[in-house]
């Protein structure tokens, strides 16, 4: 049996937890399960407060409540909790939880734009120019909706007293890398499927020219990647492949192993097929000795409400193993339980 | 008596209409008058519908209603009118009104982000590369709030099936002009007063270097002007003046009389002192034979709710005449009445 014949849903159905798409749970491309009848936020807040009380913390309750609520419901819980108990739910989670489990729950509980603004800030302030840091910014710029990216920029200004672009500008990344990143985060792409094939051909030629000259931060490259809508860019990448015989991703790779090449590759992948990018992020976080929990958490937390079903399918196609099995094999305790909850398991 | 001793409020008080800041009307830096007790939108809608009925249109009623409502109140009127009469208020204004009066009322009735998106589109589609067209885009990018600019970009995508940046990209302006414009409209500046003087000095030096080399679309210029907050930029322009003896505005002017130099001068003016820029737009629209009604309308309609009081003061300082007298002298009929209403007169 060829792996390619599996659809994401089949992969999902065959995953090791063996859960099924049963009545009473909503599920589409997202994996986290939200019951049809959700308790009022006051009841959820009360359950969380009870979980924090006394000796130790009832982690299972926290997973059961927060792991099964969507972003809007979590926002209401945060607001209601603060109203009832006059304290911040996030602060309380910080003081009650620790380790990778704590980090994952807190990241999940933030409003998504605030979460991503914090992830971007952490990446920029880490002092490292490694692609594992900078790709976080590319993911936010290229694999989320234009509206979400705007909300992240607004949240960034509110949280850090300067704009995201200013912090990119001030980072110690090389100038061409900063130029590309500022272009990408400043974009507000048209979000419908409109494609102009002549334009795709002409812009594929401009990209080809820049690649041949190894001039990857050329204004044309930055403009094309940061202003065109995603459908248009997919058509441009297809034209590139058709007209020049090679995948643009591979051609950029052949320009060098620098951060700039890596940033552009991630940007192209995030727009062309984000599910492949995140399947690869998860694979890279798990493969070899030790686990990169921060990357694993980020990929699952940020995509659980977007396209985790597709990522699961893509993971299987790429690695011939189940994503769920891989996560179970590399994590443990409440951290594992929480991630698996976001992946759709019944914990 | 030195003109400089006049404050904007004094100028306002002495203007030819002789109206005063009386009880029952709200006024700060905006000039249009909104009564303390505003009728419900259903009543305003009914008055407008009555004004449209029968032979001819009652223009005075239209001015009395729409000219005395703020953006939020106008939005409610638009929504309520559509609910009650199952027709668009804007469409109705289009069919009932004509000429400069009609254009001004319609521009005023649009939601401000939609209004500016339409102005930007008109400027880009006019086929002219003149600064009188392109400065509209610079004004939106540099003389409005970051939040408003985002809303304009969203409105642009909704209205014109592509992003504002894409249409700038596709315009027939020169490449360096398009590069600067895309940078400016993509900005989301931090909107509080935070200034780093070391940075101001260092970035003044970068701007100086680009000006000396006549390399005005250098990445540094675009980045500085499109990412820094307005207070920081004001400090940078001050440092430039202090360190190099000349005003940056004049130094850019000395680089040439091209569109690029003009775009940069407008951008700097719009950030450094928008009231001076708009006072100059009004003066230029009035001076000489004939009137540029489109520019006059735009300046008054777009700034009446922001800083028209300051513009009026600046206009007096620059021209030693009242802005109101100038508008009255160059306009007539309902068009004059409407503009004067937005300038705070009781019509």
XYZ file of C-alpha atoms in Angstrom:
694
model
C 0.000 0.000 0.000
C 1.395 3.386 -0.990
C 1.602 5.949 1.752
C 0.401 8.606 -0.701
C -2.989 6.957 -0.931
C -3.757 7.915 2.668
C -5.898 10.996 3.074
C -5.345 13.090 6.192
C -8.648 11.840 7.578
C -7.632 8.187 7.105
C -4.374 8.849 8.871
C -6.293 10.548 11.610
C -8.689 7.604 11.946
C -5.835 5.119 12.131
C -3.769 6.970 14.695
C -2.723 5.101 17.786
C -5.285 6.660 20.094
C -8.017 5.111 17.994
C -10.508 7.879 18.732
C -13.250 8.481 16.227
C -15.167 11.462 14.880
C -18.103 10.926 17.209
C -21.236 12.973 17.744
C -20.917 15.708 20.305
C -17.487 16.923 19.192
C -16.735 19.467 16.508
C -13.857 18.791 14.169
C -12.708 20.056 10.772
C -9.109 20.875 9.889
C -8.464 21.612 13.558
C -7.736 18.768 15.920
C -8.589 20.074 19.374
C -11.987 18.845 20.470
C -14.692 21.195 21.670
C -17.892 19.641 23.033
C -21.155 20.763 21.438
C -22.412 21.967 24.780
C -19.740 24.083 26.426
C -20.187 25.031 30.100
C -20.510 28.763 30.802
C -17.151 30.505 31.350
C -18.050 31.101 35.013
C -18.284 27.328 35.556
C -14.995 26.738 33.716
C -13.365 29.482 35.801
C -14.628 27.877 38.986
C -13.241 24.488 37.945
C -9.871 26.070 37.207
C -9.849 27.925 40.542
C -10.657 24.666 42.340
C -7.827 22.955 40.426
C -5.375 25.600 41.725
C -6.510 25.347 45.387
C -4.904 23.373 48.203
C -1.720 21.326 48.063
C -0.636 20.622 44.504
C -2.516 21.417 41.371
C -5.062 19.321 39.586
C -3.396 19.290 36.169
C -5.987 16.928 34.720
C -8.766 19.427 35.312
C -6.716 22.176 33.649
C -6.217 19.958 30.604
C -9.886 18.953 30.559
C -11.082 22.543 30.660
C -8.594 24.565 28.630
C -7.607 21.775 26.221
C -11.195 21.492 25.032
C -12.040 25.141 24.436
C -11.510 27.186 21.284
C -9.771 30.584 21.191
C -12.987 32.525 21.692
C -14.073 30.355 24.609
C -10.625 30.644 26.218
C -10.828 34.430 25.886
C -14.168 34.410 27.720
C -12.714 32.163 30.429
C -9.749 34.537 30.887
C -12.076 37.536 31.162
C -14.568 35.810 33.469
C -11.825 34.369 35.705
C -10.340 37.845 36.165
C -13.758 39.338 36.921
C -14.664 36.698 39.503
C -11.321 36.246 41.287
C -9.685 39.612 40.584
C -6.526 37.910 39.381
C -5.109 37.036 35.990
C -5.626 33.455 34.851
C -2.323 33.582 32.969
C -0.476 34.752 36.137
C -2.133 31.965 38.079
C -1.088 29.365 35.505
C 2.452 30.768 35.678
C 2.546 30.295 39.449
C 0.875 26.862 39.473
C 2.486 25.121 36.510
C 6.059 24.589 35.424
C 8.229 22.934 32.802
C 7.114 22.167 29.276
C 3.582 21.413 30.415
C 3.273 24.872 31.996
C 4.758 26.589 28.939
C 2.369 24.759 26.595
C -0.752 25.487 28.665
C 0.159 29.169 29.018
C 0.917 29.538 25.307
C -2.435 27.935 24.549
C -4.288 30.188 26.989
C -3.030 33.484 25.564
C -5.123 35.225 22.953
C -3.582 33.960 19.638
C -2.277 37.404 18.513
C -0.684 37.997 21.934
C 0.750 34.473 21.901
C 2.370 35.057 18.507
C 3.622 38.523 19.469
C 5.311 36.941 22.495
C 6.777 34.130 20.396
C 8.165 36.677 17.899
C 9.626 38.804 20.691
C 11.252 35.774 22.314
C 12.762 34.788 18.956
C 14.174 38.280 18.427
C 15.493 38.678 21.965
C 17.097 35.257 22.146
C 20.282 36.733 20.751
C 20.571 33.850 18.316
C 20.340 34.289 14.580
C 19.592 30.641 14.014
C 16.801 29.765 11.644
C 15.073 27.785 14.417
C 14.508 31.172 16.096
C 13.812 33.357 13.087
C 11.452 30.897 11.424
C 8.914 31.689 14.149
C 8.569 35.176 12.653
C 8.324 33.809 9.121
C 5.575 31.401 10.209
C 3.546 34.245 11.717
C 4.042 36.376 8.595
C 3.461 33.708 5.958
C 1.348 30.902 7.450
C -1.406 32.866 9.186
C -4.207 35.058 7.868
C -3.546 38.715 6.929
C -5.989 39.743 9.644
C -4.145 37.691 12.252
C -0.796 39.163 11.224
C -2.195 42.666 11.696
C -3.510 41.692 15.116
C -0.072 40.317 16.046
C 1.565 43.626 15.032
C -0.949 45.519 17.163
C -0.401 43.175 20.119
C 3.373 43.529 19.712
C 3.194 47.320 20.007
C 0.955 47.067 23.079
C 3.205 44.553 24.822
C 6.716 45.691 23.967
C 6.542 49.464 23.461
C 7.843 49.356 19.917
C 6.776 47.807 16.642
C 7.674 44.292 15.536
C 9.470 45.820 12.539
C 11.587 47.998 14.845
C 12.675 44.978 16.848
C 13.546 43.097 13.659
C 15.426 46.205 12.530
C 17.325 46.261 15.842
C 18.081 42.537 15.938
C 21.536 41.214 15.227
C 20.467 39.350 12.097
C 22.294 40.283 8.897
C 20.959 43.235 6.934
C 19.493 41.188 4.037
C 17.734 38.887 6.517
C 16.253 41.872 8.338
C 15.136 43.402 5.050
C 13.282 40.233 4.060
C 11.737 39.783 7.518
C 10.508 43.398 7.705
C 8.955 42.983 4.246
C 7.201 39.761 5.229
C 5.774 40.994 8.541
C 4.584 44.239 6.920
C 2.438 42.443 4.383
C -1.326 42.514 4.228
C -2.122 40.072 1.467
C -5.400 39.928 -0.399
C -6.946 36.767 1.010
C -8.984 35.388 -1.864
C -7.991 33.087 -4.687
C -7.171 35.435 -7.558
C -4.444 34.378 -9.958
C -2.932 36.185 -12.948
C -0.912 33.627 -14.911
C 0.976 36.221 -16.975
C 2.057 37.897 -13.778
C 3.032 34.520 -12.307
C 5.287 33.825 -15.295
C 6.815 37.282 -15.232
C 7.468 37.185 -11.488
C 8.858 33.642 -11.673
C 11.395 35.107 -14.143
C 12.279 37.902 -11.703
C 12.780 35.388 -8.902
C 14.881 33.215 -11.217
C 17.050 36.191 -12.124
C 17.631 37.076 -8.468
C 18.483 33.453 -7.641
C 20.916 33.161 -10.545
C 22.649 36.337 -9.425
C 22.530 35.120 -5.798
C 20.929 38.466 -5.029
C 18.264 37.057 -2.736
C 17.375 40.277 -0.931
C 16.720 42.101 -4.207
C 13.761 44.479 -3.962
C 11.832 42.353 -6.477
C 12.141 39.242 -4.304
C 11.001 41.089 -1.184
C 8.120 42.798 -2.998
C 6.848 39.657 -4.684
C 6.983 37.531 -1.547
C 5.502 40.199 0.689
C 2.746 41.713 -1.457
C 1.260 38.904 -3.563
C -1.648 36.832 -2.341
C -0.936 33.213 -1.488
C -2.751 31.737 -4.520
C -0.810 34.031 -6.833
C 2.461 32.987 -5.194
C 1.597 29.288 -5.515
C 1.039 29.876 -9.238
C 4.372 31.740 -9.440
C 6.209 28.842 -7.764
C 4.522 26.419 -10.186
C 5.538 28.561 -13.179
C 9.080 28.656 -11.818
C 9.153 24.848 -11.662
C 7.620 24.468 -15.117
C 9.784 27.105 -16.823
C 13.149 26.379 -15.213
C 12.952 22.669 -14.430
C 13.733 23.024 -10.749
C 11.718 23.646 -7.654
C 12.337 27.234 -6.441
C 12.835 25.878 -2.943
C 15.735 23.695 -4.125
C 17.243 26.473 -6.244
C 17.323 28.797 -3.234
C 18.911 26.000 -1.224
C 21.625 25.721 -3.857
C 22.487 29.418 -3.344
C 23.971 28.635 0.054
C 23.340 27.494 3.602
C 23.012 30.911 5.158
C 20.197 32.310 7.271
C 18.863 34.342 4.333
C 18.430 31.254 2.171
C 16.792 29.440 5.093
C 14.399 32.337 5.801
C 13.321 32.441 2.152
C 12.860 28.678 2.023
C 10.685 28.733 5.136
C 8.678 31.668 3.726
C 8.055 29.838 0.461
C 7.152 26.626 2.218
C 4.839 28.401 4.670
C 2.923 29.921 1.758
C 3.080 26.985 -0.636
C 2.190 24.230 1.835
C 2.250 25.200 5.509
C 1.274 21.655 6.480
C 4.591 20.398 5.070
C 6.507 23.056 6.942
C 4.900 22.272 10.284
C 5.144 18.503 9.744
C 8.865 19.104 9.227
C 9.095 21.340 12.335
C 7.538 18.555 14.401
C 9.795 15.916 12.837
C 12.899 18.014 13.456
C 11.858 18.654 17.058
C 11.549 14.919 17.709
C 14.263 13.302 15.596
C 17.600 12.314 17.132
C 18.615 12.472 20.768
C 16.533 14.706 22.961
C 13.473 16.717 21.999
C 13.159 20.404 21.091
C 10.075 20.900 23.247
C 9.710 24.602 22.437
C 9.374 23.906 18.714
C 7.113 20.905 19.267
C 4.854 22.918 21.562
C 4.776 25.882 19.190
C 3.843 23.792 16.169
C 1.024 21.973 17.952
C -0.325 24.943 19.923
C -0.312 27.371 16.990
C -1.748 24.951 14.405
C -4.202 22.884 16.489
C -6.980 25.278 15.523
C -5.902 25.774 11.918
C -4.635 22.784 9.941
C -3.392 20.069 12.296
C -5.403 17.425 10.428
C -3.489 18.239 7.240
C -0.192 18.344 9.145
C -0.931 14.887 10.530
C -1.540 13.568 7.000
C 1.577 15.243 5.676
C 3.622 13.912 8.589
C 2.564 10.398 7.700
C 3.369 10.910 4.015
C 6.804 12.288 4.851
C 7.840 9.887 7.603
C 5.646 6.798 7.177
C 4.843 6.948 10.877
C 1.972 8.490 12.803
C 2.503 11.946 14.225
C 0.603 10.923 17.353
C 2.889 7.919 17.941
C 5.915 10.164 17.490
C 4.632 12.696 20.031
C 3.741 9.949 22.521
C 7.158 8.395 22.084
C 9.037 11.621 22.754
C 7.010 13.224 25.540
C 5.664 12.198 28.893
C 3.395 13.079 31.801
C 0.961 15.956 31.685
C 2.925 17.566 28.845
C 2.195 14.545 26.668
C -1.434 14.469 27.815
C -1.890 18.131 26.960
C -0.324 17.911 23.509
C -2.372 14.794 22.751
C -5.509 16.615 23.875
C -4.744 19.355 21.349
C -4.161 16.617 18.774
C -7.696 15.399 19.432
C -7.234 12.571 21.902
C -9.634 11.981 24.781
C -7.515 12.279 27.930
C 1.215 92.395 15.482
C 3.136 89.263 14.624
C 1.145 86.525 13.029
C 3.077 83.953 15.066
C 1.485 85.198 18.278
C -1.885 83.845 17.197
C -2.824 80.492 18.629
C -5.036 78.231 16.501
C -7.940 78.921 18.857
C -7.533 82.689 18.470
C -7.501 82.342 14.712
C -10.571 80.187 14.955
C -12.352 82.743 17.124
C -11.506 85.591 14.758
C -12.567 83.895 11.558
C -15.023 85.674 9.341
C -18.047 83.600 10.300
C -17.660 84.876 13.818
C -19.085 81.747 15.421
C -18.064 80.975 18.955
C -17.381 77.923 21.050
C -20.815 77.897 22.595
C -22.489 75.421 24.896
C -24.237 72.567 23.190
C -21.506 71.901 20.628
C -18.489 69.657 21.016
C -15.202 70.911 19.661
C -11.527 70.125 20.182
C -8.966 69.918 17.387
C -11.776 68.971 15.023
C -13.896 71.705 13.481
C -17.141 70.030 12.457
C -19.857 70.704 15.010
C -21.856 67.933 16.620
C -24.731 68.916 18.906
C -24.687 67.488 22.434
C -28.050 65.895 21.842
C -27.981 64.035 18.560
C -31.268 62.749 17.111
C -31.559 58.960 16.763
C -30.239 57.645 13.410
C -33.775 56.657 12.390
C -34.858 60.308 12.649
C -31.787 61.469 10.692
C -32.497 58.812 8.050
C -36.085 59.988 7.764
C -34.976 63.603 7.314
C -32.553 62.544 4.586
C -35.202 60.441 2.831
C -37.572 63.407 2.931
C -34.828 65.629 1.501
C -34.464 63.227 -1.459
C -38.223 63.032 -2.200
C -40.191 64.953 -4.801
C -38.870 67.440 -7.345
C -35.328 68.543 -6.571
C -33.384 67.772 -3.462
C -33.298 69.653 -0.220
C -29.525 70.170 -0.043
C -29.771 72.270 3.105
C -31.257 69.383 5.056
C -28.491 67.085 3.837
C -25.884 69.575 5.035
C -27.696 70.095 8.357
C -27.868 66.384 9.062
C -24.647 64.858 7.715
C -22.449 67.936 8.213
C -23.110 67.855 11.944
C -22.515 64.176 12.681
C -19.232 62.475 13.558
C -17.895 59.356 11.818
C -19.575 56.974 14.235
C -22.926 58.758 13.960
C -22.676 58.789 10.161
C -22.002 55.047 10.183
C -25.163 54.483 12.244
C -27.151 56.678 9.840
C -25.851 54.683 6.849
C -26.788 51.398 8.512
C -30.185 52.590 9.713
C -31.052 54.194 6.377
C -30.306 50.933 4.587
C -32.364 48.940 7.098
C -35.387 51.227 6.842
C -35.454 51.970 3.100
C -33.637 48.916 1.758
C -31.323 51.116 -0.309
C -27.816 52.433 0.154
C -27.535 55.998 1.435
C -24.339 56.459 -0.565
C -26.086 55.295 -3.781
C -28.922 57.673 -3.060
C -26.519 60.583 -2.527
C -24.851 59.659 -5.818
C -28.159 59.836 -7.669
C -29.402 63.008 -5.952
C -26.306 65.170 -5.801
C -23.771 66.259 -8.363
C -20.675 68.387 -8.881
C -18.219 69.272 -6.156
C -20.962 69.459 -3.549
C -22.023 65.877 -4.291
C -18.435 64.617 -4.273
C -17.741 66.306 -0.932
C -20.907 65.005 0.766
C -20.306 61.453 -0.500
C -16.664 61.490 0.585
C -17.764 62.690 4.011
C -20.470 60.028 4.279
C -18.209 57.050 3.599
C -16.670 55.260 6.543
C -13.224 56.973 6.880
C -11.176 53.832 6.010
C -13.350 53.184 2.942
C -13.110 56.863 1.988
C -9.312 56.765 2.126
C -9.116 53.432 0.299
C -11.198 54.975 -2.501
C -9.030 58.100 -2.553
C -5.872 55.978 -2.781
C -7.345 53.849 -5.558
C -8.417 56.914 -7.521
C -4.912 58.364 -7.163
C -3.319 55.133 -8.417
C -5.751 54.627 -11.280
C -5.616 58.217 -12.500
C -2.708 57.273 -14.730
C -0.845 60.376 -13.608
C 2.379 60.218 -11.676
C 2.046 63.766 -10.445
C 2.705 64.447 -6.805
C -0.787 65.957 -6.461
C -2.079 62.403 -7.032
C 0.519 60.390 -5.170
C 0.570 62.645 -2.110
C -2.903 61.299 -1.252
C -1.294 57.930 -0.512
C 1.499 59.529 1.503
C -1.049 61.458 3.578
C -2.943 58.258 4.402
C 0.297 56.460 5.299
C 1.993 59.236 7.274
C -0.667 61.608 8.636
C -3.209 59.170 10.062
C -3.076 56.728 12.975
C -1.475 53.274 12.555
C -4.849 51.731 13.316
C -6.539 53.799 10.616
C -3.883 52.864 8.062
C -4.503 49.159 8.796
C -8.233 49.696 8.376
C -7.612 51.430 5.032
C -5.538 48.466 3.835
C -8.326 46.088 4.855
C -10.967 48.249 3.147
C -8.805 48.442 0.009
C -8.643 44.643 -0.263
C -12.406 44.354 0.245
C -13.210 47.001 -2.360
C -10.678 46.405 -5.099
C -9.835 42.681 -5.016
C -6.137 43.240 -4.454
C -3.974 44.887 -1.833
C -3.048 48.569 -1.821
C 0.606 47.529 -2.086
C -0.138 45.473 -5.202
C -1.774 48.445 -6.893
C 1.179 50.675 -5.975
C 3.439 47.947 -7.323
C 1.436 47.865 -10.580
C 1.213 51.648 -10.991
C 3.252 53.474 -13.571
C 5.254 55.417 -10.989
C 9.027 54.981 -11.125
C 10.519 52.044 -9.252
C 12.107 54.112 -6.426
C 8.809 55.952 -5.894
C 6.906 52.665 -5.689
C 9.479 51.260 -3.268
C 9.069 54.226 -0.922
C 5.267 54.196 -1.183
C 5.009 50.446 -0.481
C 7.259 50.923 2.563
C 5.165 53.796 3.877
C 1.757 52.135 3.454
C 3.038 48.896 5.007
C 4.030 50.580 8.248
C 2.417 50.022 11.607
C 4.141 52.558 13.816
C 4.218 52.398 17.580
C 1.853 55.202 18.513
C 3.240 56.538 21.778
C 5.871 59.158 22.418
C 9.060 57.176 22.888
C 12.308 58.754 21.750
C 15.865 57.401 21.699
C 18.188 60.343 21.053
C 21.204 58.204 20.192
C 19.138 56.449 17.587
C 17.861 59.800 16.294
C 21.442 61.003 15.799
C 22.552 57.791 14.169
C 19.568 57.682 11.817
C 19.911 61.377 10.964
C 23.436 60.460 9.811
C 22.079 57.621 7.663
C 19.545 59.962 6.077
C 22.266 62.560 5.504
C 24.451 59.974 3.814
C 21.630 58.891 1.485
C 20.832 62.526 0.630
C 24.477 63.362 -0.085
C 24.714 60.358 -2.397
C 21.317 61.265 -3.925
C 20.338 57.685 -3.154
C 16.908 58.550 -1.789
C 15.329 55.108 -2.128
C 18.139 53.470 -0.135
C 16.855 50.715 2.158
C 17.900 52.764 5.207
C 15.722 55.710 4.146
C 12.706 53.487 3.512
C 13.176 51.561 6.752
C 13.658 54.632 8.917
C 10.685 56.509 7.478
C 8.391 53.498 7.506
C 9.174 51.788 10.807
C 9.950 54.538 13.331
C 7.267 56.104 15.466
C 6.386 59.725 14.711
C 8.004 61.176 17.871
C 11.231 59.361 17.090
C 11.180 60.684 13.535
C 10.576 64.244 14.724
C 13.645 63.886 16.943
C 15.612 62.495 13.982
C 14.636 65.476 11.811
C 15.645 67.833 14.629
C 19.005 66.087 14.996
C 19.489 66.360 11.246
C 18.882 70.104 11.396
C 21.144 70.546 14.411
C 23.986 68.358 13.141
C 24.053 69.400 9.483
C 22.783 72.979 9.560
C 19.963 72.430 7.105
C 16.414 71.326 7.345
C 16.122 67.763 5.936
C 13.123 68.897 3.937
C 15.205 71.522 2.130
C 18.133 69.140 1.611
C 15.845 66.623 -0.089
C 14.459 69.433 -2.231
C 17.984 70.283 -3.326
C 18.420 66.698 -4.604
C 16.025 67.403 -7.448
C 12.490 68.179 -8.504
C 11.413 64.618 -9.245
C 8.443 62.708 -7.889
C 10.659 60.746 -5.490
C 11.951 63.921 -3.820
C 8.394 65.267 -3.646
C 7.033 62.034 -2.121
C 9.740 62.078 0.548
C 9.149 65.756 1.320
C 5.415 65.164 1.739
C 6.108 62.102 3.927
C 8.438 64.081 6.181
C 6.051 67.000 6.387
C 3.060 64.747 7.098
C 4.921 63.231 10.039
C 6.711 66.335 11.274
C 3.765 68.748 11.089
C 0.705 67.505 9.210
C -1.068 70.807 9.867
C 1.559 72.590 7.745
C 1.159 70.077 4.964
C -2.618 70.377 4.849
C -2.522 74.172 5.168
C -0.270 74.106 2.115
C -2.587 71.690 0.259
C -5.486 74.081 0.859
C -3.419 77.096 -0.166
C -2.223 75.381 -3.355
C -5.782 74.338 -4.212
C -6.995 77.931 -3.950
C -4.095 80.041 -5.194
C -4.024 81.359 -8.764
C -6.686 81.052 -11.408
C -9.280 78.386 -10.789
C -9.601 76.069 -7.824
C -8.467 72.458 -7.407
C -11.732 71.398 -5.778
C -10.704 67.741 -5.361
C -7.691 68.692 -3.238
C -9.625 71.305 -1.279
C -12.432 68.848 -0.556
C -9.994 66.097 0.417
C -8.055 68.279 2.838
C -11.174 69.564 4.593
C -13.136 66.299 4.600
C -10.242 64.116 5.792
C -8.960 66.527 8.470
C -12.211 68.072 9.786
C -12.350 65.428 12.498
C -8.613 65.356 13.240
C -6.696 68.626 13.293
C -8.537 71.280 11.298
C -8.168 73.773 14.169
C -4.393 73.470 13.944
C -4.507 73.659 10.144
C -6.530 76.855 10.396
C -3.890 78.371 12.712
C -1.070 77.242 10.478
C -2.840 78.578 7.408
C -3.020 81.991 9.037
C 0.642 81.874 10.032
C 1.705 80.908 6.524
C -0.563 83.205 4.493
C -1.607 85.987 6.863
C -5.198 85.445 5.807
C -8.007 83.393 7.277
C -8.540 79.933 5.859
C -12.296 80.464 6.104
C -12.141 83.668 4.056
C -10.046 81.895 1.446
C -12.523 79.017 1.161
C -15.479 81.417 0.966
C -13.706 83.451 -1.712
C -13.003 80.446 -3.914
C -16.179 78.378 -3.591
C -19.885 78.939 -3.943
C -23.359 77.520 -3.421
C -24.028 74.385 -1.443
C -20.414 73.291 -1.922
C -19.236 76.361 -0.018
C -21.938 75.863 2.618
C -20.927 72.253 3.141
C -17.202 72.952 3.427
C -17.903 75.820 5.818
C -20.104 73.518 7.901
C -17.182 71.106 8.217
C -15.007 74.085 9.156
C -17.386 74.779 12.029
C -19.731 77.426 10.668
C -23.433 77.422 11.433
C -25.205 77.182 8.074
